[in-house]
Amino acid sequence: TYQDHDKPEKMYAEAGLDAASIVKVVTDAMPSEKTEATDNVVSVRRRPR
């Protein structure tokens, strides 16, 4: 989408790239007490070298 030019702080906030928006996205992605802890967990094993 087109974004009008403005102060960098306002543009980052409007685009969802400011600290508060990033913290919200990360917090929302974390499992809550209401969901199973395994719902959002991915297991990755390293291959031996």
Short mmCIF file of N, CA and C in Angstrom, two decimals:
data_model
loop_
_atom_site.label_atom_id
_atom_site.label_comp_id
_atom_site.label_asym_id
_atom_site.label_seq_id
_atom_site.Cartn_x
_atom_site.Cartn_y
_atom_site.Cartn_z
N THR A 1 0.84 -1.19 0.00
CA THR A 1 0.00 0.00 0.00
C THR A 1 0.87 1.24 0.00
N TYR A 2 0.32 2.32 -0.48
CA TYR A 2 1.03 3.57 -0.51
C TYR A 2 1.02 4.19 0.88
N GLN A 3 2.13 4.76 1.26
CA GLN A 3 2.23 5.40 2.57
C GLN A 3 2.71 6.83 2.36
N ASP A 4 1.95 7.78 2.91
CA ASP A 4 2.34 9.18 2.81
C ASP A 4 3.63 9.41 3.57
N HIS A 5 4.42 10.36 3.08
CA HIS A 5 5.65 10.73 3.76
C HIS A 5 5.32 11.48 5.04
N ASP A 6 6.06 11.17 6.08
CA ASP A 6 5.86 11.81 7.37
C ASP A 6 7.13 11.60 8.17
N LYS A 7 7.07 11.89 9.46
CA LYS A 7 8.21 11.63 10.33
C LYS A 7 8.47 10.13 10.36
N PRO A 8 9.74 9.72 10.43
CA PRO A 8 10.04 8.28 10.44
C PRO A 8 9.29 7.50 11.53
N GLU A 9 9.15 8.07 12.71
CA GLU A 9 8.48 7.37 13.81
C GLU A 9 7.03 7.04 13.43
N LYS A 10 6.35 7.99 12.81
CA LYS A 10 4.96 7.78 12.42
C LYS A 10 4.86 6.76 11.29
N MET A 11 5.80 6.82 10.35
CA MET A 11 5.77 5.87 9.23
C MET A 11 6.03 4.44 9.72
N TYR A 12 6.98 4.27 10.63
CA TYR A 12 7.23 2.93 11.18
C TYR A 12 6.01 2.41 11.92
N ALA A 13 5.37 3.26 12.72
CA ALA A 13 4.18 2.84 13.47
C ALA A 13 3.05 2.46 12.52
N GLU A 14 2.85 3.24 11.48
CA GLU A 14 1.78 2.96 10.52
C GLU A 14 2.03 1.64 9.79
N ALA A 15 3.29 1.33 9.52
CA ALA A 15 3.64 0.10 8.83
C ALA A 15 3.72 -1.10 9.77
N GLY A 16 3.59 -0.87 11.08
CA GLY A 16 3.69 -1.96 12.05
C GLY A 16 5.11 -2.40 12.32
N LEU A 17 6.06 -1.49 12.08
CA LEU A 17 7.47 -1.83 12.27
C LEU A 17 8.11 -1.12 13.46
N ASP A 18 7.30 -0.51 14.31
CA ASP A 18 7.83 0.12 15.51
C ASP A 18 7.93 -0.93 16.62
N ALA A 19 8.62 -0.60 17.69
CA ALA A 19 8.88 -1.56 18.77
C ALA A 19 7.58 -2.11 19.36
N ALA A 20 6.60 -1.26 19.60
CA ALA A 20 5.34 -1.72 20.20
C ALA A 20 4.63 -2.73 19.31
N SER A 21 4.62 -2.50 18.02
CA SER A 21 3.96 -3.43 17.10
C SER A 21 4.69 -4.77 17.04
N ILE A 22 6.02 -4.71 17.04
CA ILE A 22 6.80 -5.95 17.00
C ILE A 22 6.59 -6.76 18.27
N VAL A 23 6.59 -6.10 19.42
CA VAL A 23 6.35 -6.80 20.69
C VAL A 23 4.97 -7.43 20.69
N LYS A 24 3.96 -6.75 20.16
CA LYS A 24 2.60 -7.29 20.12
C LYS A 24 2.54 -8.54 19.26
N VAL A 25 3.18 -8.52 18.09
CA VAL A 25 3.17 -9.69 17.20
C VAL A 25 3.84 -10.88 17.88
N VAL A 26 4.98 -10.64 18.53
CA VAL A 26 5.70 -11.73 19.20
C VAL A 26 4.87 -12.26 20.37
N THR A 27 4.29 -11.38 21.16
CA THR A 27 3.47 -11.79 22.30
C THR A 27 2.26 -12.59 21.84
N ASP A 28 1.62 -12.15 20.77
CA ASP A 28 0.45 -12.87 20.25
C ASP A 28 0.83 -14.25 19.73
N ALA A 29 2.05 -14.42 19.25
CA ALA A 29 2.49 -15.70 18.70
C ALA A 29 2.87 -16.69 19.79
N MET A 30 3.14 -16.21 20.99
CA MET A 30 3.54 -17.09 22.08
C MET A 30 2.31 -17.80 22.64
N PRO A 31 2.49 -19.05 23.09
CA PRO A 31 1.34 -19.77 23.66
C PRO A 31 0.86 -19.10 24.95
N SER A 32 -0.42 -19.08 25.10
CA SER A 32 -0.99 -18.52 26.33
C SER A 32 -1.38 -19.65 27.26
N GLU A 33 -1.86 -19.31 28.43
CA GLU A 33 -2.27 -20.33 29.39
C GLU A 33 -3.49 -21.10 28.89
N LYS A 34 -4.26 -20.50 27.99
CA LYS A 34 -5.48 -21.13 27.50
C LYS A 34 -5.21 -22.17 26.41
N THR A 35 -4.04 -22.10 25.77
CA THR A 35 -3.72 -23.04 24.70
C THR A 35 -2.70 -24.05 25.17
N GLU A 36 -2.66 -25.15 24.48
CA GLU A 36 -1.65 -26.16 24.78
C GLU A 36 -0.28 -25.61 24.42
N ALA A 37 0.71 -25.89 25.20
CA ALA A 37 2.06 -25.40 24.94
C ALA A 37 2.62 -25.99 23.66
N THR A 38 2.13 -27.16 23.26
CA THR A 38 2.65 -27.83 22.08
C THR A 38 2.04 -27.32 20.78
N ASP A 39 1.02 -26.47 20.85
CA ASP A 39 0.37 -25.96 19.65
C ASP A 39 1.32 -25.15 18.77
N ASN A 40 2.24 -24.42 19.37
CA ASN A 40 3.11 -23.52 18.62
C ASN A 40 4.57 -23.96 18.65
N VAL A 41 4.85 -25.18 19.05
CA VAL A 41 6.23 -25.63 19.20
C VAL A 41 6.64 -26.44 17.98
N VAL A 42 7.80 -26.15 17.45
CA VAL A 42 8.36 -26.90 16.34
C VAL A 42 9.68 -27.48 16.80
N SER A 43 9.88 -28.75 16.56
CA SER A 43 11.11 -29.40 16.96
C SER A 43 12.04 -29.49 15.76
N VAL A 44 13.27 -29.07 15.95
CA VAL A 44 14.26 -29.12 14.88
C VAL A 44 15.49 -29.82 15.43
N ARG A 45 15.91 -30.87 14.74
CA ARG A 45 17.10 -31.59 15.17
C ARG A 45 18.25 -31.22 14.24
N ARG A 46 19.44 -31.08 14.83
CA ARG A 46 20.62 -30.81 14.03
C ARG A 46 21.18 -32.11 13.50
N ARG A 47 21.66 -32.04 12.29
CA ARG A 47 22.32 -33.21 11.72
C ARG A 47 23.73 -33.29 12.27
N PRO A 48 24.22 -34.48 12.53
CA PRO A 48 25.62 -34.60 12.99
C PRO A 48 26.57 -34.16 11.91
N ARG A 49 27.65 -33.55 12.32
CA ARG A 49 28.66 -33.07 11.36
C ARG A 49 29.61 -34.14 10.97
#
